[in-house]
Amino acid sequence: MSEIRVCGYRPLSGEIKIQGSKNGVLPMLAASILQKGTVQFTNVPIIQDVACMVGILEFMGCRCRLEGSRLSVDASEIEHTQIPKEDVGKMRSSILVMGALLGRKKRAVTWYPGGCTIGSRPIDLHLKAFSCLGVQVKEEEGRVEAFADTLNGSRIVFPFPSVGATENALLAAVLAEGETEISGAAKEPEIESLCRFLNQMGADIRGIGSGRLRIRGVKELHGTEFEVPGDRIAAGTYLIAVAAAGGEAGILNAPWEDMQEVVQVLRAVGATVEPFSGKPKRAGIEIKMKGRPKAIHLATGPYPEFPTDLQSPMLAVLTRAEGTSIIEERVFEARFKTVGELWKMGAQIEIMGNRAVIYGKNRLRGTDVKAWDLRGGAALAAAALAAQGETRISDCIYIERGYEDICRDLRCLNGAIERLSP
Ligand code: UD1
């Protein structure tokens, strides 16, 4: 069983370069099957979810080559239109291959997706978007089959923003006949980078960055080169770890523009957060944190609001705050599983529906805890760095789905953290 050991209660300091974005690269990998040549990605994060997506693409018939953080995807031949069931169970983003398969082959078969256990996570909006484009969908005992003779551009209206459904709608629409308009689209930076990537391959998408995307279908797409942007959630995790444990750090490659709400929240808890000013001049963010955090009220929401993926890490900070804080989770209904683990470390948190009330105390204490999901696991690492004594985090395999090497990164920040078993 994979385990991480942390000896906490000492301030962090140092610099790290942030990995490429997990949520950015996954839809782009799916999108690469829309073209019949080769796509070259750089700055690809070496994480489990990327390995899983590459496995799915290879199963479809793509030839993929990963060298360091460079990945090439040759999608000249796509033989299969079925996504392997075991991969679907491992990773929710496998659903994104569906939109791309529909665009390329007009047929896709999948199963209800897996991923982190943070809520019911239905796919009704994805299927609704496909139906709007003229796709027929048959669902039977968890198997979902979608097919069409032609995909026809249409108006897709989402009742609320869904990142995955917006991405799937885009993937299915770029090669459809005629024009598509997606209203109520999610505005996350990862959608913006997906649109830029698709346009670079020859797609015609306008309104990028807004909630109303307009797509003019094109006949075909071509290969290209693309650099995966820095991971704003990994960057946020490390900034939050510094806010929890104290100290100062430079997080290179962190996308400052995309992280304004996170910056505001960190400033509200008492940290000094600025664009990276070190030499040589590079993109990034620096943070300084002295003393105990201040208590705050925080609500998660779709971008540009505070990201739900950083909600659990923020819990770790607020357990140490002076006063009582509230976090309202407004994206997923079951994202407080990590609270039970923080209790074991001495945190005082009450859950009331979708709200966590956090009664701050001076210090947490290290103990044995378990990662329940990707971001919750990372939150425990942040809490452990702030806690007195030793913490062991079991099931850290979840953390590896999204972080290249959380121990390596936090050791660069002087954290006493190591992975114990295989
Ligand atoms: C993506 C991110 C995830 C992040 C989430 C919200 C990736 C790979 N994952 O997940 O890290 O936490 O955005 O920022 O990019 N919903 C429906 N029906 C649907 C689809 C979604 O009801 O068909 C609901 C979900 O249950 C949730 C909300 O919409 O309550 C938002 O989910 P969504 O934006 O779709 O999240 P994901 O794309 O799964």
XYZ file of C-alpha atoms and ligand atoms in Angstrom:
461
model
C 0.000 0.000 0.000
C 1.389 3.377 -0.986
C 2.113 5.680 1.936
C 3.512 9.164 2.483
C 5.297 10.184 5.690
C 5.418 13.832 6.725
C 7.178 15.480 9.665
C 5.498 18.830 10.063
C 5.525 22.039 12.037
C 8.352 23.814 10.303
C 8.045 26.662 7.801
C 8.426 25.993 4.075
C 10.854 27.866 1.848
C 12.220 27.534 -1.664
C 11.130 27.437 -5.299
C 9.430 24.874 -7.490
C 8.440 24.712 -11.116
C 4.865 23.660 -11.529
C 3.901 20.720 -13.770
C 1.733 20.995 -16.876
C -2.003 21.127 -16.236
C -3.814 17.812 -15.686
C -7.252 19.198 -16.473
C -5.771 21.047 -19.441
C -3.973 18.165 -21.102
C -6.687 15.488 -20.751
C -9.270 17.104 -23.070
C -6.471 18.035 -25.490
C -5.347 14.420 -25.653
C -8.924 13.413 -26.430
C -9.079 16.207 -29.051
C -5.974 14.910 -30.805
C -8.012 12.063 -32.344
C -10.014 14.639 -34.306
C -7.078 15.116 -36.690
C -5.520 12.538 -38.988
C -1.847 13.537 -38.537
C 0.401 13.948 -35.501
C 0.126 16.286 -32.547
C 3.205 17.124 -30.446
C 2.611 18.223 -26.869
C 5.257 19.699 -24.582
C 5.102 20.264 -20.797
C 2.931 17.154 -20.368
C 2.543 16.174 -16.694
C 3.762 12.646 -15.953
C 0.770 11.473 -13.928
C -1.498 8.423 -13.756
C -4.436 10.110 -15.510
C -2.252 10.960 -18.519
C -0.996 7.362 -18.666
C -4.601 6.170 -18.573
C -5.669 8.560 -21.377
C -2.666 7.539 -23.496
C -3.700 3.891 -22.950
C -7.197 4.686 -24.235
C -5.822 6.481 -27.314
C -3.510 3.548 -28.078
C -6.424 1.147 -27.752
C -8.304 3.224 -30.363
C -5.360 2.855 -32.739
C -3.217 5.957 -32.061
C 0.542 5.688 -31.848
C 1.767 7.633 -28.824
C 5.354 8.378 -27.802
C 6.273 9.919 -24.488
C 9.812 11.256 -24.006
C 10.230 13.215 -20.795
C 7.421 15.743 -20.864
C 7.045 15.594 -24.696
C 4.249 13.466 -26.057
C 3.391 12.831 -29.682
C 0.048 11.392 -30.751
C -0.240 10.000 -34.269
C -3.956 9.600 -34.922
C -3.832 8.676 -38.612
C -5.660 5.386 -37.931
C -8.575 5.078 -35.524
C -9.820 1.488 -35.513
C -11.959 1.227 -32.367
C -14.848 3.369 -31.281
C -15.311 1.688 -27.919
C -13.606 2.984 -24.775
C -12.342 0.066 -22.632
C -14.572 -0.426 -19.585
C -11.684 -0.739 -17.121
C -10.255 2.654 -18.186
C -13.652 4.302 -17.876
C -13.807 3.002 -14.301
C -10.426 4.528 -13.491
C -10.909 8.026 -14.790
C -13.930 10.226 -15.360
C -12.243 12.253 -18.108
C -12.379 9.168 -20.332
C -15.885 10.476 -21.152
C -14.194 13.236 -23.196
C -13.030 10.697 -25.746
C -16.705 10.290 -26.598
C -17.133 13.759 -28.134
C -13.909 13.371 -30.102
C -14.895 9.897 -31.374
C -18.265 11.236 -32.474
C -16.510 14.034 -34.347
C -14.099 11.662 -36.052
C -16.073 8.394 -36.452
C -19.714 9.365 -35.766
C -19.911 6.556 -33.219
C -18.749 6.095 -29.629
C -19.408 3.472 -26.979
C -18.583 4.003 -23.327
C -19.733 3.208 -19.792
C -20.690 5.500 -16.975
C -17.386 7.058 -15.850
C -15.426 6.686 -12.612
C -12.978 9.171 -11.085
C -12.871 10.617 -7.592
C -15.768 9.849 -5.248
C -16.815 13.443 -4.697
C -20.476 13.311 -5.660
C -22.897 11.629 -8.036
C -21.290 13.258 -11.132
C -23.911 12.455 -13.792
C -23.272 12.823 -17.564
C -26.734 13.997 -18.599
C -25.436 17.356 -19.884
C -22.817 15.624 -22.053
C -25.496 13.411 -23.609
C -27.872 16.344 -24.001
C -25.221 18.252 -25.969
C -24.688 15.263 -28.274
C -28.452 14.937 -28.850
C -28.632 18.615 -29.831
C -26.078 17.860 -32.566
C -28.289 15.078 -33.951
C -26.599 12.159 -32.187
C -28.749 9.236 -31.056
C -27.932 7.908 -27.616
C -28.815 4.447 -26.309
C -28.221 3.656 -22.646
C -28.411 0.124 -21.294
C -27.085 -1.200 -17.990
C -24.357 1.414 -17.690
C -23.307 1.085 -21.344
C -23.772 4.208 -23.452
C -23.770 4.043 -27.237
C -23.905 7.208 -29.334
C -24.076 7.365 -33.130
C -25.138 9.598 -36.016
C -25.048 9.667 -39.819
C -23.960 13.293 -39.687
C -23.465 15.708 -36.831
C -25.359 18.941 -37.429
C -24.464 22.253 -35.832
C -27.090 23.458 -33.389
C -27.815 25.577 -30.318
C -26.775 23.943 -27.049
C -27.949 25.625 -23.854
C -26.504 24.396 -20.571
C -28.601 25.149 -17.470
C -25.379 25.587 -15.450
C -21.723 25.448 -16.436
C -20.139 22.009 -16.648
C -16.472 21.818 -17.583
C -16.613 18.303 -19.043
C -19.917 18.797 -20.898
C -18.657 22.052 -22.465
C -15.476 20.275 -23.569
C -17.402 17.325 -25.004
C -19.776 19.655 -26.851
C -16.792 21.485 -28.367
C -15.110 18.229 -29.405
C -18.245 16.971 -31.106
C -19.058 20.324 -32.763
C -15.777 21.342 -34.415
C -16.216 18.865 -37.305
C -20.044 19.063 -37.433
C -21.890 20.488 -40.439
C -22.774 24.159 -39.966
C -22.681 26.345 -36.880
C -23.049 25.520 -33.211
C -23.594 27.900 -30.344
C -22.937 26.767 -26.788
C -24.551 29.039 -24.186
C -24.049 28.616 -20.465
C -20.573 27.233 -21.296
C -18.046 26.806 -18.500
C -15.296 29.455 -18.611
C -12.444 27.585 -16.920
C -8.952 28.405 -18.300
C -8.676 24.746 -19.372
C -11.569 25.319 -21.786
C -9.833 28.374 -23.147
C -6.645 26.362 -23.763
C -8.661 23.554 -25.384
C -10.250 26.110 -27.753
C -6.853 27.603 -28.593
C -5.519 24.119 -29.275
C -8.485 23.210 -31.489
C -8.167 26.474 -33.426
C -4.474 25.819 -33.904
C -5.472 22.489 -35.509
C -7.769 24.368 -37.912
C -11.053 24.639 -35.980
C -13.102 27.848 -36.015
C -14.187 28.697 -32.467
C -15.101 32.218 -31.377
C -16.119 33.755 -28.078
C -13.216 31.994 -26.336
C -13.151 32.765 -22.613
C -16.865 33.696 -22.563
C -19.956 31.684 -21.635
C -21.129 31.769 -25.255
C -18.954 29.802 -27.650
C -19.625 29.909 -31.386
C -18.240 27.108 -33.525
C -18.257 27.010 -37.300
C -17.800 23.386 -38.372
C -14.801 22.674 -40.609
C -14.116 19.690 -42.891
C -10.949 18.498 -41.165
C -8.259 19.350 -38.640
C -4.493 19.000 -38.933
C -1.575 18.191 -36.619
C 0.174 20.861 -34.562
C 2.536 21.519 -31.634
C 1.192 22.744 -28.336
C 2.642 23.577 -24.924
C 0.430 22.500 -22.028
C -0.047 25.468 -19.646
C 1.042 25.305 -15.989
C -1.341 23.552 -13.599
C -3.277 26.183 -11.626
C -4.632 23.582 -9.202
C -1.208 22.060 -8.421
C 0.137 25.627 -8.062
C -2.769 26.493 -5.756
C -2.130 23.375 -3.670
C 1.477 24.402 -3.000
C 0.569 28.028 -2.286
C -2.012 26.754 0.180
C 0.543 24.405 1.774
C 2.713 27.475 2.470
C -0.305 29.323 3.881
C -0.934 26.347 6.205
C 2.651 25.703 7.331
C 4.030 29.266 7.084
C 7.191 30.370 5.269
C 7.834 31.722 1.777
C 8.034 30.194 -1.656
C 8.187 30.897 -5.389
C 5.881 28.784 -7.547
C 7.293 29.086 -11.058
C 5.046 28.650 -14.089
C 1.939 29.218 -11.957
C -0.571 31.089 -14.166
C -1.065 34.367 -12.231
C -3.884 35.655 -14.463
C -5.961 32.506 -14.019
C -5.513 32.393 -10.258
C -6.882 35.767 -9.162
C -9.611 34.402 -6.882
C -7.118 32.041 -5.208
C -4.720 34.976 -4.741
C -7.496 37.054 -3.121
C -8.420 34.235 -0.745
C -4.798 33.677 0.271
C -4.413 37.406 0.895
C -7.576 37.327 2.999
C -6.069 34.642 5.266
C -3.047 36.886 5.767
C -0.513 35.811 3.128
C 1.422 38.213 0.921
C 0.952 36.977 -2.640
C 2.519 38.641 -5.684
C 3.683 37.747 -9.195
C 7.113 36.103 -9.069
C 9.803 38.798 -8.778
C 12.939 36.606 -8.497
C 15.790 36.542 -10.952
C 15.839 35.584 -13.760
C 12.404 37.036 -14.450
C 9.919 34.202 -14.960
C 6.192 33.607 -14.844
C 4.982 32.481 -11.468
C 3.670 33.468 -8.063
C 5.401 34.097 -4.762
C 3.907 33.808 -1.341
C 4.954 34.775 2.188
C 3.038 33.693 5.257
C 3.812 34.639 8.845
C 1.822 33.701 11.932
C -1.569 32.045 12.139
C -4.049 32.378 9.257
C -7.104 34.642 9.647
C -10.571 33.094 9.618
C -12.631 33.649 6.447
C -15.917 32.764 4.753
C -15.365 31.094 1.406
C -17.641 29.651 -1.302
C -16.534 27.524 -4.225
C -18.050 28.012 -7.677
C -17.449 27.774 -11.413
C -14.544 29.845 -12.756
C -13.773 32.700 -12.090
C -14.985 31.803 -8.580
C -12.860 29.830 -6.113
C -12.127 26.335 -7.535
C -13.777 23.385 -5.823
C -10.541 21.433 -6.364
C -8.812 23.688 -3.822
C -11.593 23.491 -1.255
C -10.093 20.552 0.677
C -6.605 22.101 0.772
C -8.168 25.326 2.147
C -9.741 23.308 4.956
C -6.192 22.437 6.021
C -5.296 26.150 6.297
C -8.458 27.161 8.117
C -8.148 24.447 10.788
C -5.275 26.596 12.108
C -6.980 29.969 11.709
C -7.628 32.460 14.494
C -11.424 32.292 14.720
C -14.227 30.430 12.973
C -14.328 29.999 9.205
C -17.024 28.733 6.854
C -16.536 26.982 3.533
C -19.562 26.536 1.311
C -19.151 23.856 -1.385
C -21.347 24.818 -4.335
C -20.087 22.537 -7.117
C -20.056 18.953 -5.804
C -22.364 17.660 -3.103
C -20.012 15.211 -1.358
C -16.659 16.845 -1.148
C -16.048 16.854 2.607
C -14.733 13.301 3.013
C -11.334 14.604 4.050
C -12.902 16.270 7.089
C -13.022 12.895 8.883
C -9.254 12.574 8.432
C -8.619 16.134 9.624
C -10.637 15.301 12.767
C -8.087 12.564 13.493
C -5.419 15.275 13.395
C -7.326 17.264 16.004
C -9.197 19.653 13.702
C -12.564 20.965 14.860
C -14.900 21.010 11.876
C -18.678 20.620 11.680
C -20.435 19.703 8.451
C -23.880 21.193 7.857
C -25.159 20.174 4.425
C -22.833 21.760 1.906
C -21.113 23.917 4.546
C -18.114 23.212 6.710
C -17.759 25.280 9.857
C -14.124 25.282 10.929
C -13.240 26.253 14.475
C -9.584 27.248 14.151
C -7.040 26.052 16.678
C -3.384 26.704 17.137
C -2.029 23.423 15.895
C -2.910 20.055 14.451
C -1.130 16.886 15.489
C 0.362 14.285 13.190
C -1.292 10.851 13.023
C -2.313 8.106 10.548
C -4.779 9.296 7.910
C -6.105 8.095 4.567
C -6.466 9.838 1.205
C -10.042 9.456 -0.081
C -9.621 11.371 -3.304
C -7.033 13.282 -5.298
C -7.396 16.789 -3.871
C -8.383 15.545 -0.421
C -5.127 13.580 -0.329
C -3.152 16.692 -1.265
C -5.006 18.585 1.475
C -3.785 16.034 4.017
C -0.201 16.615 2.878
C -0.688 20.369 3.450
C -2.273 19.741 6.859
C 0.538 17.343 7.804
C 3.203 19.934 6.981
C 1.481 22.296 9.405
C 0.917 19.657 12.112
C 3.160 18.858 15.027
C 4.762 15.419 14.813
C 4.607 12.691 12.203
C 1.713 11.994 9.816
C 1.350 8.955 7.587
C -1.025 9.257 4.650
C -2.167 5.925 3.235
C -3.782 5.292 -0.182
C -1.707 8.096 -1.673
C -2.157 6.452 -5.058
C -5.087 8.872 -5.459
C -2.688 11.791 -5.165
C -0.566 10.381 -7.996
C -3.512 10.640 -10.372
C -2.944 14.390 -10.478
C 0.460 15.330 -9.031
C 3.688 14.226 -10.728
C 5.481 13.882 -7.406
C 4.010 15.787 -4.508
C 6.838 14.651 -2.196
C 9.562 15.864 -4.608
C 7.802 19.217 -5.011
C 7.230 19.802 -1.318
C 10.798 18.721 -0.512
C 11.949 21.500 -2.897
C 10.085 23.752 -0.472
C 12.023 22.222 2.419
C 9.150 20.030 3.566
C 10.079 16.824 5.391
C 7.945 14.511 3.271
C 8.684 11.175 1.621
C 6.926 8.297 -0.063
C 7.472 5.117 1.883
C 6.345 2.131 -0.111
C 6.575 1.068 -3.749
C -13.928 19.127 -13.984
C -12.536 18.887 -13.445
C -12.570 18.738 -11.937
C -13.261 19.936 -11.300
C -14.620 20.199 -11.952
C -15.265 21.491 -11.477
C -11.362 17.778 -15.244
C -10.707 16.547 -15.736
N -11.986 17.714 -14.047
O -14.711 17.985 -13.658
O -11.225 18.645 -11.476
O -13.459 19.666 -9.925
O -14.473 20.298 -13.377
O -14.422 22.567 -11.688
O -11.284 18.823 -15.869
N -22.955 17.850 -13.763
C -24.228 17.374 -14.049
N -24.426 16.732 -15.246
C -23.423 16.559 -16.158
C -22.146 17.056 -15.859
C -21.935 17.697 -14.652
O -25.154 17.511 -13.248
O -23.668 15.973 -17.218
C -22.725 18.549 -12.487
C -21.702 17.838 -11.586
O -22.294 16.829 -10.823
C -21.199 18.999 -10.742
C -21.253 20.186 -11.703
O -22.104 19.787 -12.766
O -22.078 19.229 -9.677
C -19.927 20.600 -12.290
O -19.264 19.466 -12.803
P -18.295 19.563 -14.067
O -17.940 20.989 -14.297
O -18.921 18.838 -15.186
O -17.036 18.764 -13.559
P -16.116 17.761 -14.370
O -16.023 18.178 -15.798
O -16.514 16.382 -14.060
